[in-house]
PDB file of C-alpha atoms in Angstrom:
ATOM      1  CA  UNK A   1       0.000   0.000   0.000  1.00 63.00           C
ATOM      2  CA  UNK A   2       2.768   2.240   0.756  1.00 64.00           C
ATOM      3  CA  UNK A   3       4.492   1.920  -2.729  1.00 70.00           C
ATOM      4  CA  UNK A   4       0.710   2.842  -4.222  1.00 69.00           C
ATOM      5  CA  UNK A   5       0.319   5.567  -2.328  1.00 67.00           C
ATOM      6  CA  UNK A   6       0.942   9.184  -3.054  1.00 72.00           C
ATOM      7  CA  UNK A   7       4.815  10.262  -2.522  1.00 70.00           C
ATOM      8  CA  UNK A   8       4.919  13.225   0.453  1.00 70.00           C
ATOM      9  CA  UNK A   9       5.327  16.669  -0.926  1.00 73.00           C
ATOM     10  CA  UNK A  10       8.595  18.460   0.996  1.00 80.00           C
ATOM     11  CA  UNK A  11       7.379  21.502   2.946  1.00 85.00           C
ATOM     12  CA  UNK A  12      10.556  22.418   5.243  1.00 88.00           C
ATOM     13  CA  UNK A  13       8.702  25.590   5.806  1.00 92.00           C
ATOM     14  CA  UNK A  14       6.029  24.482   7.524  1.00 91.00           C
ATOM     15  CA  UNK A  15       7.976  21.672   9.118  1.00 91.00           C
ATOM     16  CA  UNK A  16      10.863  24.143  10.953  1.00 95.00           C
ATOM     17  CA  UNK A  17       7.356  25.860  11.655  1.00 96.00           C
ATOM     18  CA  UNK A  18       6.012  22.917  13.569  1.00 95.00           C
ATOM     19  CA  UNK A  19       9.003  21.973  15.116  1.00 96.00           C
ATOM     20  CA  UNK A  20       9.905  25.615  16.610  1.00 97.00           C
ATOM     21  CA  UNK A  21       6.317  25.502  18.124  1.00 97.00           C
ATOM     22  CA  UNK A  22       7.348  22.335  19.909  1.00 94.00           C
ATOM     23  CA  UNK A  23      10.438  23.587  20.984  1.00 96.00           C
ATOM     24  CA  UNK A  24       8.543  26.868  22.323  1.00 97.00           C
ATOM     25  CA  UNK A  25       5.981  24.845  24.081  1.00 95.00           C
ATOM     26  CA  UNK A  26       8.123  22.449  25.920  1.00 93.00           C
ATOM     27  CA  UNK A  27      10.406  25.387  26.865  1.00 96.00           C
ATOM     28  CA  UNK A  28       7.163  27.103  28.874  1.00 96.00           C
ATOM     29  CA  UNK A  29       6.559  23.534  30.369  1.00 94.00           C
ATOM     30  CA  UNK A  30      10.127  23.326  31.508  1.00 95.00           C
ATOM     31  CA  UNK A  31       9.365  25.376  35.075  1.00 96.00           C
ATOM     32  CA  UNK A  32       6.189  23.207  35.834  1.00 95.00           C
ATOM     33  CA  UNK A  33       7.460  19.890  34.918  1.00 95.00           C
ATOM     34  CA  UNK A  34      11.031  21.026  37.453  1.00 95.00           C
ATOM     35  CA  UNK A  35       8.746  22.347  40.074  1.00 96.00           C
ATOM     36  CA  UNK A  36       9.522  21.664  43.808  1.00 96.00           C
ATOM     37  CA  UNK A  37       6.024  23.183  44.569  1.00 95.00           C
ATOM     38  CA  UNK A  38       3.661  21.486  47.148  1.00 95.00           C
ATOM     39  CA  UNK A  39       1.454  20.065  46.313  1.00 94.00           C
ATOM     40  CA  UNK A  40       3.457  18.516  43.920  1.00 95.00           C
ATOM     41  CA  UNK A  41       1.977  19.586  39.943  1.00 95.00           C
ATOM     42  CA  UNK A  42       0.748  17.032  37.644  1.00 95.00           C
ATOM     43  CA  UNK A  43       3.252  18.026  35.373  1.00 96.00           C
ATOM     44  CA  UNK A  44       6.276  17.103  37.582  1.00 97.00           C
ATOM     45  CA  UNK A  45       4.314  13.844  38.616  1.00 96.00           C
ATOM     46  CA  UNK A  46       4.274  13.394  34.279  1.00 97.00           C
ATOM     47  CA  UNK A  47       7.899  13.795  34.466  1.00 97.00           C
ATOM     48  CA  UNK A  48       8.502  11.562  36.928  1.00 97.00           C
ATOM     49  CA  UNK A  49       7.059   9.079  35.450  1.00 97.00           C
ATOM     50  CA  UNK A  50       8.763   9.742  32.003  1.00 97.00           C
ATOM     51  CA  UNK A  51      11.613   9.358  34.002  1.00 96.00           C
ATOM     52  CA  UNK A  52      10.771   6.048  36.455  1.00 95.00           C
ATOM     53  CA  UNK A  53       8.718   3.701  33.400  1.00 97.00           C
ATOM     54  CA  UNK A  54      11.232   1.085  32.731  1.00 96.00           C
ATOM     55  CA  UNK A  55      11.257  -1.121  29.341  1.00 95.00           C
ATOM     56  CA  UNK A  56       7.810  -2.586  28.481  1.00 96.00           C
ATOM     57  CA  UNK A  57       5.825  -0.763  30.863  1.00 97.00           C
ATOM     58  CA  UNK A  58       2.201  -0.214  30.412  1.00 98.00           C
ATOM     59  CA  UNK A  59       0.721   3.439  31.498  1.00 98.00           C
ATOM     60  CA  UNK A  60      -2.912   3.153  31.730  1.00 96.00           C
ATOM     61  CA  UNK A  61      -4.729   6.779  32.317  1.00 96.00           C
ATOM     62  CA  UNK A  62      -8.312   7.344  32.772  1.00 95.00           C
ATOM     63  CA  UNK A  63     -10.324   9.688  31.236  1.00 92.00           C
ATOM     64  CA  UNK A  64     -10.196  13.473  31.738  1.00 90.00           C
ATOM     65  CA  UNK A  65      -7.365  15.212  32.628  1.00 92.00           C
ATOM     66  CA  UNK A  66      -5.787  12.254  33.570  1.00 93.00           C
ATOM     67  CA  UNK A  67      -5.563  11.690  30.306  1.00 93.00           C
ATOM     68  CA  UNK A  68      -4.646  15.038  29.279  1.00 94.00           C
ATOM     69  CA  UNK A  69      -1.734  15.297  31.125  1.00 95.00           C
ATOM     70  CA  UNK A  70      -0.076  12.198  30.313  1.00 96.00           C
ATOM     71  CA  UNK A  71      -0.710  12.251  26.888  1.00 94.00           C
ATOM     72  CA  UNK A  72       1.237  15.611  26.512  1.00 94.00           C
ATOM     73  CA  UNK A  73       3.221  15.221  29.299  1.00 96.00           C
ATOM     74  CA  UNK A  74       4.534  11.627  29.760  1.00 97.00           C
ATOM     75  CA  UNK A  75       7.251  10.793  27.408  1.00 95.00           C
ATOM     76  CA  UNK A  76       7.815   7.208  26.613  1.00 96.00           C
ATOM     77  CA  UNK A  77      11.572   6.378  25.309  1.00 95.00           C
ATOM     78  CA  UNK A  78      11.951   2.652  26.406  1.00 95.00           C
ATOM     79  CA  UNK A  79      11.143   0.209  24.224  1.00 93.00           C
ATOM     80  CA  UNK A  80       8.060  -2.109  24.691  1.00 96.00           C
ATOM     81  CA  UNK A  81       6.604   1.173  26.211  1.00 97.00           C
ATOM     82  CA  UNK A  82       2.776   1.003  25.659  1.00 97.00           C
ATOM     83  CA  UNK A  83       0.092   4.047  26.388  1.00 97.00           C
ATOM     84  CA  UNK A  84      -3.639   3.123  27.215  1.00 96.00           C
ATOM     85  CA  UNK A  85      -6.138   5.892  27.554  1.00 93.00           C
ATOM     86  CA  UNK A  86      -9.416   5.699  27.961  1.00 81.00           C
ATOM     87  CA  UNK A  87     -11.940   7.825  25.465  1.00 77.00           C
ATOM     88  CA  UNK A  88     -14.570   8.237  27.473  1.00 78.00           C
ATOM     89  CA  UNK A  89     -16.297   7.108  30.920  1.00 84.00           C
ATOM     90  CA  UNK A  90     -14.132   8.193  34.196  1.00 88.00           C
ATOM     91  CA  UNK A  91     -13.378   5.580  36.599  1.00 89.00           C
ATOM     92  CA  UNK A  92     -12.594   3.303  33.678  1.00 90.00           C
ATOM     93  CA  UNK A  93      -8.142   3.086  34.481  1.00 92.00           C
ATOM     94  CA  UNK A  94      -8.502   1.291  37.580  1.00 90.00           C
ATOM     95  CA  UNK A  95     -10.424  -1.428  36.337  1.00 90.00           C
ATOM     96  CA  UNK A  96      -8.759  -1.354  33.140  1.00 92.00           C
ATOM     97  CA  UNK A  97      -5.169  -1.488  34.608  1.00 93.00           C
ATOM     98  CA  UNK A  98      -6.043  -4.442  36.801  1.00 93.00           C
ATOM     99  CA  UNK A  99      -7.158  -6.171  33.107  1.00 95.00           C
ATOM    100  CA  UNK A 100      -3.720  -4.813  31.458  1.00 96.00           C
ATOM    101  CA  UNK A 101      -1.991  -6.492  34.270  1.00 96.00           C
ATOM    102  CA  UNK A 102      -4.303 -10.374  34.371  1.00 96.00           C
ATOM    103  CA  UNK A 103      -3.776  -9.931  30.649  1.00 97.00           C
ATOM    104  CA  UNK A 104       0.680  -9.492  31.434  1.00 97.00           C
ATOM    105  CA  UNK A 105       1.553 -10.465  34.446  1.00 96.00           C
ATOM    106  CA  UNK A 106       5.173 -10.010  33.789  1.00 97.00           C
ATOM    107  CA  UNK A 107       5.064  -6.195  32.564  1.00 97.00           C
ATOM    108  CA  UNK A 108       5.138  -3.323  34.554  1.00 97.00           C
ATOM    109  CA  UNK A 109       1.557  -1.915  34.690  1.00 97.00           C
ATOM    110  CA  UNK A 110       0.871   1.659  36.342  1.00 97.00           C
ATOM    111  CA  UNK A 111      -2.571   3.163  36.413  1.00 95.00           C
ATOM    112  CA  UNK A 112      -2.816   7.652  36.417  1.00 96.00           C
ATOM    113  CA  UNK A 113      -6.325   8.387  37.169  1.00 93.00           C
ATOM    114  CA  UNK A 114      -7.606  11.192  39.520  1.00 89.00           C
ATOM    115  CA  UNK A 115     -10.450  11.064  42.875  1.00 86.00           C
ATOM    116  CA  UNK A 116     -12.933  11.400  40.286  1.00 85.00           C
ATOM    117  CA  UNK A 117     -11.662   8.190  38.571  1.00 86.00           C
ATOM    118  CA  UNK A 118     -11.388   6.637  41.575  1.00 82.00           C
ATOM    119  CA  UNK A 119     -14.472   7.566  43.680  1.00 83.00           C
ATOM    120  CA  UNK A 120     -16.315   6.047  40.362  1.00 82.00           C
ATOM    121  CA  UNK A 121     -14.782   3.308  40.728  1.00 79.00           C
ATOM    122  CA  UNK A 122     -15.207   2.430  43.916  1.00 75.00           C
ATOM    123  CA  UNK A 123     -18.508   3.648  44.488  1.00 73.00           C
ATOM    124  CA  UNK A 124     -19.419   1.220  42.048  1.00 72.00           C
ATOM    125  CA  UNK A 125     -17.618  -1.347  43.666  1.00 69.00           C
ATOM    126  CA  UNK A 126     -19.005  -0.442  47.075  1.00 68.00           C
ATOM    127  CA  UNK A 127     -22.621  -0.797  45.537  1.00 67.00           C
ATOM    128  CA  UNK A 128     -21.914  -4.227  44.292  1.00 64.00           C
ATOM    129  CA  UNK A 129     -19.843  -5.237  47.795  1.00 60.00           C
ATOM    130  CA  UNK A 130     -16.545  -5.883  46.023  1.00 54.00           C
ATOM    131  CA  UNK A 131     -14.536  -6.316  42.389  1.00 55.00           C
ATOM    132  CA  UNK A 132     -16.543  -9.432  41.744  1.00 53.00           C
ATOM    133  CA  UNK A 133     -19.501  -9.894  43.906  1.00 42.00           C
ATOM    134  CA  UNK A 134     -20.918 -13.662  44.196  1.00 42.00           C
ATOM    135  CA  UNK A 135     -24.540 -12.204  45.474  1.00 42.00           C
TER     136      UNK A 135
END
């Protein structure tokens, strides 16, 4: 399909465009994502984790800005990294993360969600007495 397909027309314009507005918006992260404030800024937690993921990790982040952050924020640069975001109900990571990790037992598995996501979740939990209720 590739060979059939149209070749890419060269715009270096646009592209040193697009890559200087990278460059400018990383710069103005660069003071969040180094902050020492308290509480601690979702930013710097991003980095952190950019920074801690080791090779074939899996970062699971529930909806909203959850998902916002650490799909601008959260840089993964090990191989076997993998990203999971959810597109739509909150409280979806937590459950989701516990499936990523049944599903690979042997990988890394983190879960980024917020109280939202998690009072969902266990609210829902609560109401049914447990993960997997046998009632």
């Amino acid at each position: 399909m590739i060979d059939a397909s149209p070749r890419a027309v060269s715009r270096p314009a646009w592209v040193q465009h697009a890559q200087d507005a990278l460059r400018q918006w990383r710069e103005s992260l660069a003071p969040m994502l180094n902050s020492d404030a308290a509480p601690i800024r979702p930013e710097r937690i991003c980095r952190e984790i950019s920074e801690f993921l080791p090779e074939n990790a899996i970062l699971v982040a529930d909806t909203g800005h959850a998902a916002i952050w650490t799909g601008t924020m959260v840089a993964l640069t090990k191989p076997g990294q993998r990203y999971i975001r959810c597109a739509g109900t909150l409280g979806w990571g937590f459950p989701a993360t516990i499936g990523a990790k049944c599903a690979v037992p042997d990988r890394p598995v983190l879960c980024f969600t917020g109280d939202g996501g998690c009072a969902t979740t266990w609210r829902s939990w609560r109401r049914r007495r447990g993960p997997a209720s046998t009632r």
